PDB file of C-alpha atoms and ligand atoms in Angstrom:
ATOM      1  CA  MET A   1      71.598  40.262  59.619  1.00 94.00           C
ATOM      2  CA  THR A   2      72.044  37.130  57.526  1.00 97.00           C
ATOM      3  CA  THR A   3      69.694  36.261  54.694  1.00 98.00           C
ATOM      4  CA  VAL A   4      69.542  32.936  52.861  1.00 98.00           C
ATOM      5  CA  LEU A   5      67.938  33.166  49.431  1.00 98.00           C
ATOM      6  CA  LYS A   6      66.929  30.163  47.354  1.00 97.00           C
ATOM      7  CA  LEU A   7      66.542  30.716  43.632  1.00 98.00           C
ATOM      8  CA  GLY A   8      64.292  27.912  42.446  1.00 94.00           C
ATOM      9  CA  GLY A   9      65.642  25.798  39.610  1.00 93.00           C
ATOM     10  CA  SER A  10      62.415  26.320  37.687  1.00 91.00           C
ATOM     11  CA  VAL A  11      62.847  30.075  38.018  1.00 94.00           C
ATOM     12  CA  VAL A  12      66.350  30.319  36.566  1.00 96.00           C
ATOM     13  CA  THR A  13      66.219  27.483  34.004  1.00 95.00           C
ATOM     14  CA  ASP A  14      63.881  26.395  31.245  1.00 91.00           C
ATOM     15  CA  LYS A  15      62.560  23.167  32.724  1.00 81.00           C
ATOM     16  CA  ASP A  16      61.271  21.864  29.390  1.00 83.00           C
ATOM     17  CA  ARG A  17      64.676  21.654  27.704  1.00 88.00           C
ATOM     18  CA  PRO A  18      67.690  19.791  29.154  1.00 90.00           C
ATOM     19  CA  GLU A  19      70.445  22.091  30.369  1.00 92.00           C
ATOM     20  CA  ALA A  20      68.754  25.283  29.228  1.00 94.00           C
ATOM     21  CA  LEU A  21      69.079  28.475  31.199  1.00 96.00           C
ATOM     22  CA  ASP A  22      66.285  31.028  31.530  1.00 96.00           C
ATOM     23  CA  GLY A  23      68.715  33.874  30.875  1.00 96.00           C
ATOM     24  CA  PRO A  24      66.302  36.807  31.340  1.00 97.00           C
ATOM     25  CA  ALA A  25      64.980  35.360  34.609  1.00 97.00           C
ATOM     26  CA  LEU A  26      68.500  34.792  35.934  1.00 98.00           C
ATOM     27  CA  ASP A  27      69.507  38.304  34.867  1.00 98.00           C
ATOM     28  CA  ALA A  28      66.524  39.783  36.691  1.00 98.00           C
ATOM     29  CA  ALA A  29      67.356  37.814  39.848  1.00 98.00           C
ATOM     30  CA  ALA A  30      71.028  38.804  39.665  1.00 98.00           C
ATOM     31  CA  ASP A  31      70.017  42.475  39.207  1.00 98.00           C
ATOM     32  CA  ALA A  32      67.801  42.302  42.285  1.00 98.00           C
ATOM     33  CA  VAL A  33      70.549  40.687  44.384  1.00 98.00           C
ATOM     34  CA  ALA A  34      73.176  43.193  43.222  1.00 98.00           C
ATOM     35  CA  ASP A  35      70.894  46.160  43.917  1.00 98.00           C
ATOM     36  CA  ALA A  36      69.951  44.876  47.375  1.00 98.00           C
ATOM     37  CA  LEU A  37      73.627  44.468  48.311  1.00 98.00           C
ATOM     38  CA  SER A  38      74.733  47.813  46.927  1.00 98.00           C
ATOM     39  CA  SER A  39      71.857  49.694  48.577  1.00 98.00           C
ATOM     40  CA  GLY A  40      72.618  48.036  51.920  1.00 96.00           C
ATOM     41  CA  ASP A  41      69.143  46.471  52.150  1.00 97.00           C
ATOM     42  CA  VAL A  42      70.935  43.141  52.584  1.00 97.00           C
ATOM     43  CA  ASP A  43      74.341  42.696  54.170  1.00 96.00           C
ATOM     44  CA  ASP A  44      75.251  39.040  54.707  1.00 98.00           C
ATOM     45  CA  LEU A  45      73.730  36.938  51.957  1.00 98.00           C
ATOM     46  CA  VAL A  46      73.912  33.243  51.094  1.00 98.00           C
ATOM     47  CA  VAL A  47      72.450  32.180  47.738  1.00 98.00           C
ATOM     48  CA  VAL A  48      71.288  28.624  47.056  1.00 98.00           C
ATOM     49  CA  HIS A  49      69.970  27.488  43.684  1.00 98.00           C
ATOM     50  CA  GLY A  50      68.059  24.426  42.623  1.00 94.00           C
ATOM     51  CA  GLY A  51      68.677  22.045  39.764  1.00 94.00           C
ATOM     52  CA  GLY A  52      66.027  22.931  37.203  1.00 91.00           C
ATOM     53  CA  SER A  53      66.683  21.392  33.816  1.00 91.00           C
ATOM     54  CA  PHE A  54      70.333  20.762  34.721  1.00 94.00           C
ATOM     55  CA  GLY A  55      70.439  18.454  37.764  1.00 91.00           C
ATOM     56  CA  HIS A  56      67.007  16.858  37.482  1.00 89.00           C
ATOM     57  CA  HIS A  57      67.513  15.770  33.905  1.00 88.00           C
ATOM     58  CA  HIS A  58      70.693  13.835  34.721  1.00 92.00           C
ATOM     59  CA  ALA A  59      69.356  12.553  38.041  1.00 93.00           C
ATOM     60  CA  SER A  60      66.338  10.949  36.405  1.00 91.00           C
ATOM     61  CA  GLU A  61      68.432   9.601  33.540  1.00 92.00           C
ATOM     62  CA  HIS A  62      70.498   7.703  36.111  1.00 95.00           C
ATOM     63  CA  GLY A  63      67.520   6.795  38.305  1.00 94.00           C
ATOM     64  CA  VAL A  64      68.912   8.705  41.277  1.00 95.00           C
ATOM     65  CA  SER A  65      66.640  10.487  43.773  1.00 94.00           C
ATOM     66  CA  THR A  66      66.842  11.651  47.372  1.00 92.00           C
ATOM     67  CA  THR A  67      66.350   8.029  48.462  1.00 91.00           C
ATOM     68  CA  GLU A  68      67.454   5.922  45.460  1.00 95.00           C
ATOM     69  CA  GLY A  69      71.238   6.047  45.338  1.00 97.00           C
ATOM     70  CA  THR A  70      73.916   5.131  42.846  1.00 98.00           C
ATOM     71  CA  ARG A  71      77.413   3.698  43.199  1.00 98.00           C
ATOM     72  CA  ASP A  72      78.279   4.650  39.628  1.00 98.00           C
ATOM     73  CA  ALA A  73      80.984   7.313  39.916  1.00 98.00           C
ATOM     74  CA  GLY A  74      80.299   8.366  36.321  1.00 98.00           C
ATOM     75  CA  ALA A  75      76.678   9.119  37.194  1.00 98.00           C
ATOM     76  CA  VAL A  76      77.716  11.105  40.273  1.00 98.00           C
ATOM     77  CA  VAL A  77      80.175  13.145  38.234  1.00 98.00           C
ATOM     78  CA  GLN A  78      77.607  13.776  35.508  1.00 97.00           C
ATOM     79  CA  ILE A  79      74.878  14.975  37.884  1.00 97.00           C
ATOM     80  CA  HIS A  80      77.351  17.055  39.868  1.00 98.00           C
ATOM     81  CA  GLY A  81      78.901  18.369  36.646  1.00 98.00           C
ATOM     82  CA  ALA A  82      75.518  19.570  35.389  1.00 97.00           C
ATOM     83  CA  MET A  83      74.940  21.381  38.686  1.00 97.00           C
ATOM     84  CA  LYS A  84      78.394  22.949  38.458  1.00 98.00           C
ATOM     85  CA  THR A  85      77.623  24.155  34.944  1.00 98.00           C
ATOM     86  CA  LEU A  86      74.453  25.853  36.172  1.00 97.00           C
ATOM     87  CA  ASP A  87      76.376  27.199  39.166  1.00 98.00           C
ATOM     88  CA  GLU A  88      78.940  28.751  36.835  1.00 98.00           C
ATOM     89  CA  PHE A  89      76.148  30.566  34.982  1.00 98.00           C
ATOM     90  CA  VAL A  90      74.760  31.850  38.281  1.00 98.00           C
ATOM     91  CA  LEU A  91      78.198  32.966  39.477  1.00 98.00           C
ATOM     92  CA  ALA A  92      78.995  34.655  36.169  1.00 98.00           C
ATOM     93  CA  ARG A  93      75.750  36.657  36.183  1.00 98.00           C
ATOM     94  CA  LEU A  94      76.447  37.760  39.750  1.00 98.00           C
ATOM     95  CA  HIS A  95      80.064  38.658  38.949  1.00 98.00           C
ATOM     96  CA  ASP A  96      78.890  40.717  35.959  1.00 98.00           C
ATOM     97  CA  ARG A  97      77.135  42.855  38.559  1.00 98.00           C
ATOM     98  CA  SER A  98      80.104  42.957  40.953  1.00 98.00           C
ATOM     99  CA  VAL A  99      78.518  40.618  43.500  1.00 98.00           C
ATOM    100  CA  PRO A 100      81.410  38.846  45.311  1.00 98.00           C
ATOM    101  CA  ALA A 101      79.921  35.383  44.806  1.00 98.00           C
ATOM    102  CA  VAL A 102      81.988  32.260  45.542  1.00 98.00           C
ATOM    103  CA  PRO A 103      80.939  28.635  45.016  1.00 98.00           C
ATOM    104  CA  VAL A 104      80.413  26.001  47.712  1.00 98.00           C
ATOM    105  CA  HIS A 105      79.714  22.561  46.244  1.00 98.00           C
ATOM    106  CA  PRO A 106      77.781  20.321  48.672  1.00 98.00           C
ATOM    107  CA  LEU A 107      79.233  17.098  47.175  1.00 98.00           C
ATOM    108  CA  SER A 108      82.606  18.060  48.641  1.00 98.00           C
ATOM    109  CA  VAL A 109      81.388  18.783  52.176  1.00 96.00           C
ATOM    110  CA  ALA A 110      77.992  17.203  52.838  1.00 98.00           C
ATOM    111  CA  SER A 111      76.791  13.636  53.414  1.00 98.00           C
ATOM    112  CA  ARG A 112      73.789  11.687  54.593  1.00 98.00           C
ATOM    113  CA  ASP A 113      73.793   9.024  57.283  1.00 98.00           C
ATOM    114  CA  ARG A 114      71.985   5.681  56.958  1.00 97.00           C
ATOM    115  CA  GLY A 115      68.692   7.284  58.041  1.00 95.00           C
ATOM    116  CA  GLY A 116      69.046   9.977  55.372  1.00 94.00           C
ATOM    117  CA  ASP A 117      69.890  12.737  57.842  1.00 95.00           C
ATOM    118  CA  LEU A 118      72.079  15.389  56.344  1.00 97.00           C
ATOM    119  CA  SER A 119      75.364  16.719  57.661  1.00 98.00           C
ATOM    120  CA  LEU A 120      76.464  19.958  56.008  1.00 98.00           C
ATOM    121  CA  PRO A 121      79.291  21.753  57.844  1.00 98.00           C
ATOM    122  CA  THR A 122      78.896  25.519  57.501  1.00 98.00           C
ATOM    123  CA  ARG A 123      82.027  26.913  59.114  1.00 98.00           C
ATOM    124  CA  GLY A 124      83.447  27.712  55.681  1.00 98.00           C
ATOM    125  CA  VAL A 125      80.261  29.531  54.688  1.00 98.00           C
ATOM    126  CA  GLU A 126      80.377  31.590  57.902  1.00 98.00           C
ATOM    127  CA  THR A 127      83.996  32.525  57.265  1.00 98.00           C
ATOM    128  CA  MET A 128      83.161  33.520  53.694  1.00 98.00           C
ATOM    129  CA  LEU A 129      80.370  35.771  54.983  1.00 98.00           C
ATOM    130  CA  GLY A 130      82.720  37.310  57.527  1.00 98.00           C
ATOM    131  CA  GLU A 131      85.147  38.109  54.716  1.00 98.00           C
ATOM    132  CA  GLY A 132      82.495  39.830  52.626  1.00 98.00           C
ATOM    133  CA  PHE A 133      81.805  37.051  50.123  1.00 98.00           C
ATOM    134  CA  VAL A 134      78.419  35.834  48.952  1.00 98.00           C
ATOM    135  CA  PRO A 135      78.565  32.010  49.201  1.00 98.00           C
ATOM    136  CA  VAL A 136      76.582  30.288  46.457  1.00 98.00           C
ATOM    137  CA  LEU A 137      75.440  26.705  47.138  1.00 98.00           C
ATOM    138  CA  HIS A 138      73.159  24.445  45.153  1.00 98.00           C
ATOM    139  CA  GLY A 139      71.231  21.200  45.084  1.00 97.00           C
ATOM    140  CA  ASP A 140      73.695  18.401  44.391  1.00 98.00           C
ATOM    141  CA  VAL A 141      74.426  14.705  44.668  1.00 98.00           C
ATOM    142  CA  VAL A 142      76.009  13.634  47.985  1.00 98.00           C
ATOM    143  CA  ALA A 143      77.492  10.504  49.558  1.00 98.00           C
ATOM    144  CA  HIS A 144      74.822   8.576  51.450  1.00 98.00           C
ATOM    145  CA  GLU A 145      75.808   5.885  53.943  1.00 98.00           C
ATOM    146  CA  GLY A 146      74.612   2.516  52.686  1.00 98.00           C
ATOM    147  CA  ALA A 147      73.161   3.897  49.432  1.00 98.00           C
ATOM    148  CA  GLY A 148      76.132   5.218  47.441  1.00 98.00           C
ATOM    149  CA  ALA A 149      75.150   8.748  46.517  1.00 98.00           C
ATOM    150  CA  THR A 150      71.717  10.380  46.487  1.00 98.00           C
ATOM    151  CA  ILE A 151      70.246  13.718  45.469  1.00 97.00           C
ATOM    152  CA  LEU A 152      70.352  16.614  47.875  1.00 96.00           C
ATOM    153  CA  SER A 153      67.703  19.197  47.073  1.00 94.00           C
ATOM    154  CA  GLY A 154      68.409  22.896  47.225  1.00 95.00           C
ATOM    155  CA  ASP A 155      65.625  23.192  49.828  1.00 93.00           C
ATOM    156  CA  GLU A 156      67.500  20.856  52.161  1.00 94.00           C
ATOM    157  CA  VAL A 157      70.653  22.886  51.591  1.00 97.00           C
ATOM    158  CA  VAL A 158      68.755  26.059  52.531  1.00 97.00           C
ATOM    159  CA  THR A 159      67.474  24.546  55.773  1.00 95.00           C
ATOM    160  CA  ALA A 160      70.886  23.186  56.762  1.00 97.00           C
ATOM    161  CA  VAL A 161      72.754  26.393  55.923  1.00 98.00           C
ATOM    162  CA  ALA A 162      70.152  28.619  57.573  1.00 97.00           C
ATOM    163  CA  GLU A 163      70.458  26.589  60.765  1.00 96.00           C
ATOM    164  CA  GLY A 164      74.248  26.389  60.530  1.00 97.00           C
ATOM    165  CA  VAL A 165      74.839  30.116  60.111  1.00 97.00           C
ATOM    166  CA  GLY A 166      71.895  31.199  62.287  1.00 97.00           C
ATOM    167  CA  ALA A 167      70.114  33.015  59.453  1.00 97.00           C
ATOM    168  CA  ASP A 168      67.703  35.823  60.336  1.00 97.00           C
ATOM    169  CA  ARG A 169      65.591  35.544  57.168  1.00 97.00           C
ATOM    170  CA  VAL A 170      65.069  32.856  54.570  1.00 97.00           C
ATOM    171  CA  GLY A 171      63.471  33.425  51.180  1.00 97.00           C
ATOM    172  CA  PHE A 172      62.343  30.991  48.507  1.00 96.00           C
ATOM    173  CA  CYS A 173      61.955  32.579  45.110  1.00 97.00           C
ATOM    174  CA  SER A 174      59.810  30.015  43.319  1.00 94.00           C
ATOM    175  CA  THR A 175      57.498  29.837  40.315  1.00 92.00           C
ATOM    176  CA  VAL A 176      54.415  30.268  42.505  1.00 92.00           C
ATOM    177  CA  PRO A 177      53.653  33.547  44.319  1.00 96.00           C
ATOM    178  CA  GLY A 178      53.316  31.739  47.667  1.00 95.00           C
ATOM    179  CA  VAL A 179      51.320  28.941  49.263  1.00 93.00           C
ATOM    180  CA  LEU A 180      47.877  29.072  47.664  1.00 91.00           C
ATOM    181  CA  ASP A 181      44.494  28.457  49.271  1.00 89.00           C
ATOM    182  CA  GLY A 182      41.553  26.664  47.622  1.00 86.00           C
ATOM    183  CA  ASP A 183      40.718  29.803  45.620  1.00 90.00           C
ATOM    184  CA  GLU A 184      44.291  30.126  44.342  1.00 90.00           C
ATOM    185  CA  ALA A 185      44.851  33.138  46.583  1.00 94.00           C
ATOM    186  CA  VAL A 186      48.172  33.525  48.406  1.00 96.00           C
ATOM    187  CA  ILE A 187      47.986  32.648  52.118  1.00 95.00           C
ATOM    188  CA  PRO A 188      49.856  35.527  53.813  1.00 96.00           C
ATOM    189  CA  GLU A 189      51.057  33.623  56.884  1.00 96.00           C
ATOM    190  CA  ILE A 190      51.266  30.040  58.136  1.00 96.00           C
ATOM    191  CA  ARG A 191      52.053  29.360  61.783  1.00 95.00           C
ATOM    192  CA  SER A 192      51.183  25.688  62.069  1.00 93.00           C
ATOM    193  CA  TYR A 193      50.814  22.750  59.733  1.00 89.00           C
ATOM    194  CA  GLU A 194      47.248  22.105  60.886  1.00 88.00           C
ATOM    195  CA  GLU A 195      46.156  25.429  59.346  1.00 88.00           C
ATOM    196  CA  VAL A 196      47.005  24.192  55.871  1.00 89.00           C
ATOM    197  CA  ALA A 197      47.010  20.390  56.160  1.00 86.00           C
ATOM    198  CA  ASP A 198      43.733  20.040  54.224  1.00 85.00           C
ATOM    199  CA  LEU A 199      44.885  22.329  51.449  1.00 84.00           C
ATOM    200  CA  LEU A 200      48.312  20.823  50.998  1.00 82.00           C
ATOM    201  CA  GLY A 201      46.904  17.363  51.203  1.00 68.00           C
ATOM    202  CA  GLY A 202      48.424  14.424  52.987  1.00 55.00           C
ATOM    203  CA  SER A 203      51.209  14.339  55.482  1.00 45.00           C
ATOM    204  CA  ASP A 204      53.548  12.136  53.534  1.00 45.00           C
ATOM    205  CA  ALA A 205      56.649  12.129  55.693  1.00 39.00           C
ATOM    206  CA  THR A 206      58.821  11.130  52.750  1.00 35.00           C
ATOM    207  CA  ASP A 207      57.852  14.263  50.860  1.00 37.00           C
ATOM    208  CA  VAL A 208      60.868  16.250  51.954  1.00 35.00           C
ATOM    209  CA  THR A 209      61.865  17.875  48.699  1.00 47.00           C
ATOM    210  CA  GLY A 210      59.378  18.295  45.887  1.00 56.00           C
ATOM    211  CA  GLY A 211      56.001  19.052  47.351  1.00 74.00           C
ATOM    212  CA  MET A 212      54.776  22.154  49.095  1.00 82.00           C
ATOM    213  CA  ALA A 213      53.612  20.065  52.075  1.00 83.00           C
ATOM    214  CA  GLY A 214      57.130  18.872  52.894  1.00 80.00           C
ATOM    215  CA  LYS A 215      58.515  22.331  52.330  1.00 85.00           C
ATOM    216  CA  VAL A 216      56.037  23.998  54.687  1.00 89.00           C
ATOM    217  CA  ARG A 217      56.716  21.421  57.395  1.00 86.00           C
ATOM    218  CA  ALA A 218      60.475  21.821  57.115  1.00 85.00           C
ATOM    219  CA  LEU A 219      60.137  25.606  57.267  1.00 91.00           C
ATOM    220  CA  LEU A 220      57.891  25.532  60.330  1.00 92.00           C
ATOM    221  CA  ASP A 221      60.730  23.726  62.131  1.00 89.00           C
ATOM    222  CA  LEU A 222      63.325  26.257  61.064  1.00 91.00           C
ATOM    223  CA  GLY A 223      64.450  28.791  63.671  1.00 87.00           C
ATOM    224  CA  ALA A 224      64.127  31.718  61.236  1.00 93.00           C
ATOM    225  CA  PRO A 225      61.059  33.143  59.478  1.00 95.00           C
ATOM    226  CA  ALA A 226      60.846  31.884  55.902  1.00 97.00           C
ATOM    227  CA  THR A 227      59.008  33.393  52.971  1.00 97.00           C
ATOM    228  CA  ILE A 228      57.848  31.776  49.742  1.00 96.00           C
ATOM    229  CA  PHE A 229      57.260  34.219  46.892  1.00 97.00           C
ATOM    230  CA  GLY A 230      57.388  34.495  43.099  1.00 97.00           C
ATOM    231  CA  PRO A 231      60.080  36.138  40.942  1.00 98.00           C
ATOM    232  CA  ASP A 232      58.148  39.435  40.754  1.00 97.00           C
ATOM    233  CA  ASP A 233      58.480  39.786  44.518  1.00 98.00           C
ATOM    234  CA  LEU A 234      62.213  39.115  44.819  1.00 98.00           C
ATOM    235  CA  ARG A 235      63.068  42.803  45.108  1.00 98.00           C
ATOM    236  CA  ALA A 236      60.406  43.332  47.766  1.00 98.00           C
ATOM    237  CA  PHE A 237      61.708  40.397  49.804  1.00 98.00           C
ATOM    238  CA  LEU A 238      65.295  41.635  49.622  1.00 98.00           C
ATOM    239  CA  ALA A 239      64.130  45.130  50.627  1.00 97.00           C
ATOM    240  CA  GLY A 240      62.831  43.623  53.879  1.00 96.00           C
ATOM    241  CA  GLU A 241      59.171  43.427  52.881  1.00 95.00           C
ATOM    242  CA  GLN A 242      57.033  40.357  53.398  1.00 94.00           C
ATOM    243  CA  PRO A 243      55.552  39.312  50.053  1.00 97.00           C
ATOM    244  CA  GLY A 244      54.046  35.896  49.370  1.00 97.00           C
ATOM    245  CA  THR A 245      53.597  33.514  52.290  1.00 97.00           C
ATOM    246  CA  LEU A 246      55.453  33.954  55.563  1.00 97.00           C
ATOM    247  CA  ILE A 247      56.072  30.673  57.384  1.00 96.00           C
ATOM    248  CA  ARG A 248      56.944  31.000  61.034  1.00 93.00           C
ATOM    249  CA  GLY A 249      56.558  28.096  63.452  1.00 83.00           C
TER     250      GLY A 249
HETATM  251  O1  IP8 B 301      65.985  21.621  42.344  1.00 78.90           O
HETATM  252  C1  IP8 B 301      68.020  19.298  42.964  1.00 78.90           C
HETATM  253  O2  IP8 B 301      67.814  20.495  43.662  1.00 78.90           O
HETATM  254  P1  IP8 B 301      66.337  21.139  43.723  1.00 78.90           P
HETATM  255  C2  IP8 B 301      69.476  19.046  42.590  1.00 78.90           C
HETATM  256  O3  IP8 B 301      66.407  22.242  44.712  1.00 78.90           O
HETATM  257  C3  IP8 B 301      69.688  17.933  41.650  1.00 78.90           C
HETATM  258  O4  IP8 B 301      65.391  20.043  44.182  1.00 78.90           O
HETATM  259  C4  IP8 B 301      71.064  17.489  41.489  1.00 78.90           C
HETATM  260  C5  IP8 B 301      68.748  17.346  40.961  1.00 78.90           C
END
C-alpha cells in the first residue's frame, strides 16, 4: 500500500517572512509521519513538500512562474537552492525521528515539453520505496522546452509521482481543513467537478497550481483517491481515516 503525502508549503513555513520555517508545525508533521511508519499504519510512503516562503519568494523575485520561464542560470540555482534548503530542514526533522527519508530533486530528473506537459520519471522513487526508504520530493524549478526553466508546483509533483508509482492513497495536508462549501463547512466527498463548479468558481484551465479549482480537477483525474485536510487531521489521514474532503473521480 503506497501513500503519497503532500505537506503544503504554507503548513511547514511562515509564509509572511522569506525563508522562515514554521518549526513547530514541521515538528508536528514529522512526529505524525514517524508514528504512522513505526506503528505500521503506513508502509510505503512518499513525501512531497511545497515551497512556502522559500521557493515562492525567490520565484517571484525573478519573475518565474509555472508558465513564465527564465534562462538565467543564477535565478534557477537560487530558486532551486531555496527549495533544497527547505528540503534539508524537512529531511533533518524526519531523520531526528528515525524516518529513512532521502531527497529526490525534480530539477535533476523532470522537465516540461513545449505544451507544458510534465515528464517526471519515477523508477528511482519506486526503487527507493522497495529498499525501505521514504523518498522526499518538492516543488522546484525545471527545464521547460522553449521557455528556459519554469516553476513546478508540489501539487504537480504529487500527481506525477502518484501516477508513476501507482499510489493507493494521496493526501494533501494544507492550511484549510478541506474543500469548503458556501457556509465554510467541509465538503466530505467530491466525485465530479460539476458538483462544486459553482463554489470553486470558474473553470480556468490555466489554474493548475494555486487555486482549489485546478487542484480538484487534477485530483478527479488521478487514479487514486485523494484527500485534502488540515494539519490537525494529518494523524487521522495516516491512520487510514478519511478526514477533510475525499476526491475520487
Ligand atoms: O508550493 C512551489 O511549490 P508549491 C515551488 O507546491 C517553488 O506550489 C519553487 C516555488
